[in-house]
PDB file of C-alpha atoms in Angstrom:
ATOM      1  CA  UNK A   1      -0.012  -0.165   0.061  1.00 58.00           C
ATOM      2  CA  UNK A   2       0.892   3.629  -0.343  1.00 63.00           C
ATOM      3  CA  UNK A   3       3.270   4.808   2.137  1.00 84.00           C
ATOM      4  CA  UNK A   4       3.394   8.404   3.858  1.00 91.00           C
ATOM      5  CA  UNK A   5       6.497   9.338   5.864  1.00 93.00           C
ATOM      6  CA  UNK A   6       6.464  12.137   8.492  1.00 95.00           C
ATOM      7  CA  UNK A   7       9.503  13.756   9.807  1.00 96.00           C
ATOM      8  CA  UNK A   8      10.360  14.649  12.567  1.00 97.00           C
ATOM      9  CA  UNK A   9       8.563  12.184  14.913  1.00 95.00           C
ATOM     10  CA  UNK A  10       9.366  14.242  17.699  1.00 96.00           C
ATOM     11  CA  UNK A  11      10.642  17.594  18.343  1.00 97.00           C
ATOM     12  CA  UNK A  12      11.248  19.707  21.256  1.00 97.00           C
ATOM     13  CA  UNK A  13      11.518  23.509  20.773  1.00 96.00           C
ATOM     14  CA  UNK A  14      12.030  26.722  22.806  1.00 97.00           C
ATOM     15  CA  UNK A  15       8.894  28.901  22.889  1.00 97.00           C
ATOM     16  CA  UNK A  16       9.343  31.692  20.104  1.00 97.00           C
ATOM     17  CA  UNK A  17      11.091  29.472  17.894  1.00 97.00           C
ATOM     18  CA  UNK A  18       9.764  27.907  14.611  1.00 97.00           C
ATOM     19  CA  UNK A  19       9.504  24.192  13.622  1.00 98.00           C
ATOM     20  CA  UNK A  20       8.974  22.655  10.318  1.00 98.00           C
ATOM     21  CA  UNK A  21       7.425  19.376   9.841  1.00 98.00           C
ATOM     22  CA  UNK A  22       7.609  17.474   6.682  1.00 97.00           C
ATOM     23  CA  UNK A  23       5.041  14.979   5.185  1.00 95.00           C
ATOM     24  CA  UNK A  24       6.177  12.839   2.187  1.00 94.00           C
ATOM     25  CA  UNK A  25       4.301  10.540  -0.038  1.00 90.00           C
ATOM     26  CA  UNK A  26       6.725   7.929  -0.897  1.00 89.00           C
ATOM     27  CA  UNK A  27       5.345   5.843  -3.792  1.00 83.00           C
ATOM     28  CA  UNK A  28       2.365   8.096  -5.267  1.00 82.00           C
ATOM     29  CA  UNK A  29       2.045  11.517  -6.313  1.00 85.00           C
ATOM     30  CA  UNK A  30      -0.423  13.358  -3.832  1.00 84.00           C
ATOM     31  CA  UNK A  31      -1.875  16.515  -5.029  1.00 82.00           C
ATOM     32  CA  UNK A  32      -3.770  16.933  -1.810  1.00 86.00           C
ATOM     33  CA  UNK A  33      -2.358  16.357   1.551  1.00 91.00           C
ATOM     34  CA  UNK A  34      -4.403  16.842   5.089  1.00 92.00           C
ATOM     35  CA  UNK A  35      -2.973  18.103   8.361  1.00 95.00           C
ATOM     36  CA  UNK A  36      -4.561  17.073  11.519  1.00 95.00           C
ATOM     37  CA  UNK A  37      -3.790  17.932  15.177  1.00 96.00           C
ATOM     38  CA  UNK A  38      -4.524  15.901  18.146  1.00 95.00           C
ATOM     39  CA  UNK A  39      -4.401  17.032  21.818  1.00 90.00           C
ATOM     40  CA  UNK A  40      -3.962  14.425  24.465  1.00 87.00           C
ATOM     41  CA  UNK A  41      -6.694  11.890  24.827  1.00 85.00           C
ATOM     42  CA  UNK A  42      -8.730  13.767  22.113  1.00 90.00           C
ATOM     43  CA  UNK A  43      -9.863  13.112  18.583  1.00 92.00           C
ATOM     44  CA  UNK A  44      -7.951  14.165  15.400  1.00 93.00           C
ATOM     45  CA  UNK A  45      -9.100  17.685  14.318  1.00 94.00           C
ATOM     46  CA  UNK A  46      -8.414  18.867  10.718  1.00 93.00           C
ATOM     47  CA  UNK A  47      -6.373  21.918  10.650  1.00 95.00           C
ATOM     48  CA  UNK A  48      -6.091  22.420   6.616  1.00 94.00           C
ATOM     49  CA  UNK A  49      -6.042  20.982   3.392  1.00 91.00           C
ATOM     50  CA  UNK A  50      -2.772  21.470   1.415  1.00 89.00           C
ATOM     51  CA  UNK A  51      -3.112  21.651  -2.255  1.00 85.00           C
ATOM     52  CA  UNK A  52       0.038  21.441  -4.413  1.00 85.00           C
ATOM     53  CA  UNK A  53       0.788  24.575  -6.359  1.00 84.00           C
ATOM     54  CA  UNK A  54      -1.741  26.622  -4.387  1.00 85.00           C
ATOM     55  CA  UNK A  55      -2.528  27.846  -0.920  1.00 89.00           C
ATOM     56  CA  UNK A  56      -3.532  25.883   1.416  1.00 92.00           C
ATOM     57  CA  UNK A  57      -7.362  25.913   2.697  1.00 92.00           C
ATOM     58  CA  UNK A  58      -7.593  26.269   6.502  1.00 95.00           C
ATOM     59  CA  UNK A  59     -10.291  25.195   8.853  1.00 94.00           C
ATOM     60  CA  UNK A  60     -12.050  27.592  10.874  1.00 94.00           C
ATOM     61  CA  UNK A  61     -10.288  28.826  14.031  1.00 94.00           C
ATOM     62  CA  UNK A  62      -6.671  27.876  12.555  1.00 96.00           C
ATOM     63  CA  UNK A  63      -4.522  30.769  12.247  1.00 94.00           C
ATOM     64  CA  UNK A  64      -2.786  30.560   8.932  1.00 93.00           C
ATOM     65  CA  UNK A  65       0.043  32.977   9.782  1.00 95.00           C
ATOM     66  CA  UNK A  66       0.699  30.618  12.791  1.00 96.00           C
ATOM     67  CA  UNK A  67       0.727  27.413  10.692  1.00 97.00           C
ATOM     68  CA  UNK A  68       2.296  27.799   7.460  1.00 96.00           C
ATOM     69  CA  UNK A  69       1.732  25.214   5.003  1.00 95.00           C
ATOM     70  CA  UNK A  70       3.570  24.714   1.658  1.00 92.00           C
ATOM     71  CA  UNK A  71       2.784  22.095  -0.924  1.00 90.00           C
ATOM     72  CA  UNK A  72       5.627  22.738  -3.243  1.00 83.00           C
ATOM     73  CA  UNK A  73       5.801  19.333  -4.960  1.00 89.00           C
ATOM     74  CA  UNK A  74       3.561  16.307  -5.616  1.00 87.00           C
ATOM     75  CA  UNK A  75       5.380  14.381  -2.905  1.00 91.00           C
ATOM     76  CA  UNK A  76       6.041  17.031  -0.141  1.00 93.00           C
ATOM     77  CA  UNK A  77       4.014  19.088   1.990  1.00 94.00           C
ATOM     78  CA  UNK A  78       5.352  21.035   5.042  1.00 96.00           C
ATOM     79  CA  UNK A  79       3.866  22.502   7.977  1.00 97.00           C
ATOM     80  CA  UNK A  80       5.701  25.252  10.055  1.00 97.00           C
ATOM     81  CA  UNK A  81       4.817  26.442  13.360  1.00 98.00           C
ATOM     82  CA  UNK A  82       6.048  29.779  13.727  1.00 97.00           C
ATOM     83  CA  UNK A  83       6.945  31.353  16.995  1.00 97.00           C
ATOM     84  CA  UNK A  84       5.816  28.288  18.883  1.00 97.00           C
ATOM     85  CA  UNK A  85       4.325  28.598  22.272  1.00 96.00           C
ATOM     86  CA  UNK A  86       3.769  25.663  24.915  1.00 96.00           C
ATOM     87  CA  UNK A  87      -0.099  25.931  23.910  1.00 95.00           C
ATOM     88  CA  UNK A  88       1.047  24.662  20.385  1.00 96.00           C
ATOM     89  CA  UNK A  89       2.352  21.504  21.917  1.00 96.00           C
ATOM     90  CA  UNK A  90       0.404  18.621  20.564  1.00 96.00           C
ATOM     91  CA  UNK A  91       0.599  15.634  18.007  1.00 96.00           C
ATOM     92  CA  UNK A  92       0.444  16.808  14.447  1.00 97.00           C
ATOM     93  CA  UNK A  93      -0.358  14.204  11.638  1.00 96.00           C
ATOM     94  CA  UNK A  94      -0.664  14.369   7.993  1.00 95.00           C
ATOM     95  CA  UNK A  95      -2.571  12.115   5.519  1.00 91.00           C
ATOM     96  CA  UNK A  96      -2.671  11.801   1.921  1.00 87.00           C
ATOM     97  CA  UNK A  97      -4.595  10.067  -0.867  1.00 75.00           C
ATOM     98  CA  UNK A  98      -3.668   8.555  -4.225  1.00 70.00           C
ATOM     99  CA  UNK A  99      -5.142  10.402  -7.054  1.00 69.00           C
ATOM    100  CA  UNK A 100      -7.905   8.878  -8.840  1.00 67.00           C
ATOM    101  CA  UNK A 101      -8.885   6.638  -6.073  1.00 63.00           C
ATOM    102  CA  UNK A 102     -11.925   8.188  -4.650  1.00 55.00           C
ATOM    103  CA  UNK A 103     -12.579   7.667  -1.151  1.00 52.00           C
ATOM    104  CA  UNK A 104      -9.896   5.165  -0.385  1.00 59.00           C
ATOM    105  CA  UNK A 105      -8.408   5.052   3.012  1.00 62.00           C
ATOM    106  CA  UNK A 106      -6.320   8.116   3.878  1.00 74.00           C
ATOM    107  CA  UNK A 107      -2.795   6.979   4.460  1.00 82.00           C
ATOM    108  CA  UNK A 108      -1.513   8.643   7.468  1.00 90.00           C
ATOM    109  CA  UNK A 109       2.204   9.556   8.375  1.00 92.00           C
ATOM    110  CA  UNK A 110       3.738   8.183  11.635  1.00 93.00           C
ATOM    111  CA  UNK A 111       2.707  11.910  13.265  1.00 95.00           C
ATOM    112  CA  UNK A 112       5.181  14.400  14.819  1.00 97.00           C
ATOM    113  CA  UNK A 113       4.719  14.981  18.803  1.00 96.00           C
ATOM    114  CA  UNK A 114       5.774  18.733  19.327  1.00 97.00           C
ATOM    115  CA  UNK A 115       6.865  19.942  22.740  1.00 97.00           C
ATOM    116  CA  UNK A 116       7.378  23.451  23.257  1.00 97.00           C
ATOM    117  CA  UNK A 117       9.182  24.647  26.409  1.00 96.00           C
TER     118      UNK A 117
ATOM    119  CA  UNK B   1     -22.795  18.633   8.385  1.00 76.00           C
ATOM    120  CA  UNK B   2     -21.299  15.163   9.336  1.00 85.00           C
ATOM    121  CA  UNK B   3     -20.541  13.789  12.759  1.00 93.00           C
ATOM    122  CA  UNK B   4     -19.266  10.636  14.239  1.00 96.00           C
ATOM    123  CA  UNK B   5     -20.304   9.728  17.836  1.00 97.00           C
ATOM    124  CA  UNK B   6     -18.300   7.008  19.968  1.00 97.00           C
ATOM    125  CA  UNK B   7     -19.866   7.226  23.159  1.00 96.00           C
ATOM    126  CA  UNK B   8     -17.670   4.635  25.079  1.00 97.00           C
ATOM    127  CA  UNK B   9     -14.564   6.805  26.074  1.00 96.00           C
ATOM    128  CA  UNK B  10     -12.864   3.777  27.562  1.00 97.00           C
ATOM    129  CA  UNK B  11     -13.207   0.304  27.815  1.00 98.00           C
ATOM    130  CA  UNK B  12     -11.251  -2.266  30.034  1.00 98.00           C
ATOM    131  CA  UNK B  13     -11.576  -6.017  29.580  1.00 98.00           C
ATOM    132  CA  UNK B  14      -9.588  -9.077  30.320  1.00 97.00           C
ATOM    133  CA  UNK B  15      -7.749 -10.998  27.769  1.00 97.00           C
ATOM    134  CA  UNK B  16     -10.058 -13.541  25.716  1.00 97.00           C
ATOM    135  CA  UNK B  17     -13.050 -11.538  26.245  1.00 98.00           C
ATOM    136  CA  UNK B  18     -15.089 -10.285  23.295  1.00 98.00           C
ATOM    137  CA  UNK B  19     -15.662  -6.514  23.064  1.00 98.00           C
ATOM    138  CA  UNK B  20     -17.835  -4.186  20.939  1.00 98.00           C
ATOM    139  CA  UNK B  21     -16.738  -0.709  20.053  1.00 98.00           C
ATOM    140  CA  UNK B  22     -19.664   1.488  19.106  1.00 98.00           C
ATOM    141  CA  UNK B  23     -19.956   4.091  16.396  1.00 98.00           C
ATOM    142  CA  UNK B  24     -23.043   6.045  15.220  1.00 98.00           C
ATOM    143  CA  UNK B  25     -22.541   8.585  12.533  1.00 97.00           C
ATOM    144  CA  UNK B  26     -24.832  11.617  10.968  1.00 96.00           C
ATOM    145  CA  UNK B  27     -24.720  12.636   7.414  1.00 93.00           C
ATOM    146  CA  UNK B  28     -26.901  14.021   5.046  1.00 90.00           C
ATOM    147  CA  UNK B  29     -25.525  12.369   1.971  1.00 88.00           C
ATOM    148  CA  UNK B  30     -26.610   9.068   0.481  1.00 88.00           C
ATOM    149  CA  UNK B  31     -23.119   8.258  -0.651  1.00 87.00           C
ATOM    150  CA  UNK B  32     -20.510   8.093   2.166  1.00 89.00           C
ATOM    151  CA  UNK B  33     -17.603   5.937   3.563  1.00 88.00           C
ATOM    152  CA  UNK B  34     -17.001   4.737   7.052  1.00 92.00           C
ATOM    153  CA  UNK B  35     -13.579   3.718   8.408  1.00 92.00           C
ATOM    154  CA  UNK B  36     -12.017   2.333  11.596  1.00 95.00           C
ATOM    155  CA  UNK B  37      -8.710   3.143  12.618  1.00 94.00           C
ATOM    156  CA  UNK B  38      -6.424   1.918  15.367  1.00 96.00           C
ATOM    157  CA  UNK B  39      -4.028   4.120  17.259  1.00 95.00           C
ATOM    158  CA  UNK B  40      -1.400   2.563  19.429  1.00 93.00           C
ATOM    159  CA  UNK B  41       0.398   4.375  21.981  1.00 89.00           C
ATOM    160  CA  UNK B  42       3.285   4.984  19.489  1.00 87.00           C
ATOM    161  CA  UNK B  43       0.727   7.330  17.646  1.00 89.00           C
ATOM    162  CA  UNK B  44       0.512   6.338  14.261  1.00 89.00           C
ATOM    163  CA  UNK B  45      -2.876   5.500  12.531  1.00 91.00           C
ATOM    164  CA  UNK B  46      -3.413   1.817  11.400  1.00 90.00           C
ATOM    165  CA  UNK B  47      -6.473   1.665   8.782  1.00 88.00           C
ATOM    166  CA  UNK B  48      -8.555  -1.223   9.983  1.00 92.00           C
ATOM    167  CA  UNK B  49     -11.681  -1.021   7.469  1.00 90.00           C
ATOM    168  CA  UNK B  50     -13.342   1.126   4.857  1.00 87.00           C
ATOM    169  CA  UNK B  51     -16.992   0.622   4.028  1.00 88.00           C
ATOM    170  CA  UNK B  52     -19.284   2.481   1.594  1.00 86.00           C
ATOM    171  CA  UNK B  53     -22.664   3.235   2.283  1.00 89.00           C
ATOM    172  CA  UNK B  54     -24.174   0.832  -0.338  1.00 87.00           C
ATOM    173  CA  UNK B  55     -22.641  -2.179   0.949  1.00 85.00           C
ATOM    174  CA  UNK B  56     -24.311  -3.406   4.481  1.00 84.00           C
ATOM    175  CA  UNK B  57     -22.699  -6.473   4.487  1.00 84.00           C
ATOM    176  CA  UNK B  58     -21.047  -7.462   7.599  1.00 86.00           C
ATOM    177  CA  UNK B  59     -17.387  -8.163   7.361  1.00 87.00           C
ATOM    178  CA  UNK B  60     -15.109 -10.591   9.230  1.00 89.00           C
ATOM    179  CA  UNK B  61     -11.364 -10.306   9.258  1.00 90.00           C
ATOM    180  CA  UNK B  62      -9.713 -12.743  11.760  1.00 94.00           C
ATOM    181  CA  UNK B  63     -10.662 -11.662  15.177  1.00 95.00           C
ATOM    182  CA  UNK B  64     -12.439  -8.370  13.921  1.00 96.00           C
ATOM    183  CA  UNK B  65     -15.694  -8.011  12.686  1.00 95.00           C
ATOM    184  CA  UNK B  66     -17.743  -5.212  11.882  1.00 95.00           C
ATOM    185  CA  UNK B  67     -21.608  -4.549  11.901  1.00 95.00           C
ATOM    186  CA  UNK B  68     -22.838  -1.939   9.496  1.00 95.00           C
ATOM    187  CA  UNK B  69     -26.656  -0.997  10.016  1.00 94.00           C
ATOM    188  CA  UNK B  70     -27.752   2.215   8.053  1.00 93.00           C
ATOM    189  CA  UNK B  71     -31.400   1.548   9.519  1.00 93.00           C
ATOM    190  CA  UNK B  72     -29.438   2.816  12.881  1.00 95.00           C
ATOM    191  CA  UNK B  73     -26.594   4.783  11.563  1.00 96.00           C
ATOM    192  CA  UNK B  74     -24.228   2.506  13.251  1.00 97.00           C
ATOM    193  CA  UNK B  75     -20.802   0.910  12.331  1.00 97.00           C
ATOM    194  CA  UNK B  76     -19.804  -1.068  15.297  1.00 97.00           C
ATOM    195  CA  UNK B  77     -16.656  -2.941  15.686  1.00 97.00           C
ATOM    196  CA  UNK B  78     -16.255  -6.261  17.637  1.00 97.00           C
ATOM    197  CA  UNK B  79     -12.823  -7.865  18.862  1.00 97.00           C
ATOM    198  CA  UNK B  80     -13.113 -11.590  19.275  1.00 97.00           C
ATOM    199  CA  UNK B  81     -10.888 -13.082  22.044  1.00 97.00           C
ATOM    200  CA  UNK B  82      -9.246  -9.691  22.785  1.00 97.00           C
ATOM    201  CA  UNK B  83      -5.474  -9.881  23.289  1.00 97.00           C
ATOM    202  CA  UNK B  84      -3.048  -7.407  25.200  1.00 97.00           C
ATOM    203  CA  UNK B  85      -1.905  -6.137  21.969  1.00 96.00           C
ATOM    204  CA  UNK B  86      -5.235  -4.849  20.981  1.00 97.00           C
ATOM    205  CA  UNK B  87      -4.871  -2.052  23.598  1.00 97.00           C
ATOM    206  CA  UNK B  88      -5.106   1.152  22.049  1.00 97.00           C
ATOM    207  CA  UNK B  89      -7.278   3.876  20.873  1.00 97.00           C
ATOM    208  CA  UNK B  90      -9.672   3.059  18.032  1.00 98.00           C
ATOM    209  CA  UNK B  91     -11.285   5.737  15.881  1.00 97.00           C
ATOM    210  CA  UNK B  92     -14.331   5.559  13.674  1.00 97.00           C
ATOM    211  CA  UNK B  93     -14.326   7.953  10.815  1.00 94.00           C
ATOM    212  CA  UNK B  94     -16.924   9.189   8.292  1.00 92.00           C
ATOM    213  CA  UNK B  95     -16.084  10.644   4.553  1.00 87.00           C
ATOM    214  CA  UNK B  96     -18.946  12.043   2.386  1.00 79.00           C
ATOM    215  CA  UNK B  97     -18.895  11.065  -0.926  1.00 65.00           C
ATOM    216  CA  UNK B  98     -19.325  14.230  -2.919  1.00 56.00           C
ATOM    217  CA  UNK B  99     -15.428  14.968  -3.563  1.00 52.00           C
ATOM    218  CA  UNK B 100     -12.678  12.376  -4.418  1.00 47.00           C
ATOM    219  CA  UNK B 101     -10.454  14.432  -1.682  1.00 52.00           C
ATOM    220  CA  UNK B 102     -13.200  14.685   1.126  1.00 67.00           C
ATOM    221  CA  UNK B 103     -11.700  14.779   4.448  1.00 78.00           C
ATOM    222  CA  UNK B 104     -12.426  12.444   7.230  1.00 87.00           C
ATOM    223  CA  UNK B 105     -14.559  13.489  10.401  1.00 91.00           C
ATOM    224  CA  UNK B 106     -13.139  11.349  13.331  1.00 94.00           C
ATOM    225  CA  UNK B 107     -15.120  10.365  16.404  1.00 96.00           C
ATOM    226  CA  UNK B 108     -13.458  10.964  19.711  1.00 95.00           C
ATOM    227  CA  UNK B 109     -12.201   7.711  19.921  1.00 96.00           C
ATOM    228  CA  UNK B 110     -12.687   4.536  22.267  1.00 97.00           C
ATOM    229  CA  UNK B 111      -9.629   3.650  24.618  1.00 97.00           C
ATOM    230  CA  UNK B 112      -9.346  -0.135  24.919  1.00 98.00           C
ATOM    231  CA  UNK B 113      -7.591  -1.474  27.747  1.00 97.00           C
ATOM    232  CA  UNK B 114      -6.856  -5.287  27.655  1.00 97.00           C
ATOM    233  CA  UNK B 115      -5.256  -6.630  30.554  1.00 97.00           C
ATOM    234  CA  UNK B 116      -3.882 -10.227  30.962  1.00 96.00           C
TER     235      UNK B 116
END
């Protein structure tokens, strides 16, 4: 099956710094990728839809200047948490679907656990 | 708007017991897809099953089985003879069928604890 790789799996950063998370589709080209956020013991909440070559679509309440998404190629989307604060500490996970395969399972990356100190 | 409800926050069973995880969904679409994912402590999401709205056949895969009933908008998941390795959070999710890239709406998840 298709594989989505996310890096890093775990990151600790200082408050005020920025952190970049990468999501790669390894054996298919993903025109669309999704970014989710999960707080401890809670569900996954969609943050934004990343579209290759165009601006991301953000869900209501998600600050686009805070969470910068770039989808520069068909195999890579990045999420940058800018000026991170402790409340940004969370589990971030991306997913992608193979083009042309309608509503197949979404393939998920391994997730990134961000801790801001 | 679509919604997924997993009323059971946490379930504890002893190994070899059968356990059923409930999932109730809401959607206005006639075409939709239902999913179950497993999230072990490591965090990754493991795909378990996808079912479309036109296929109400129950499915069995080893110790796992799923009961899809449109009449009650439910898609329940049963683990037979549970094992310690089944301990994880299980998410039910819904995707509406209007777009090939429609997003997944997740339930809040059910944490399953299987003790020896």
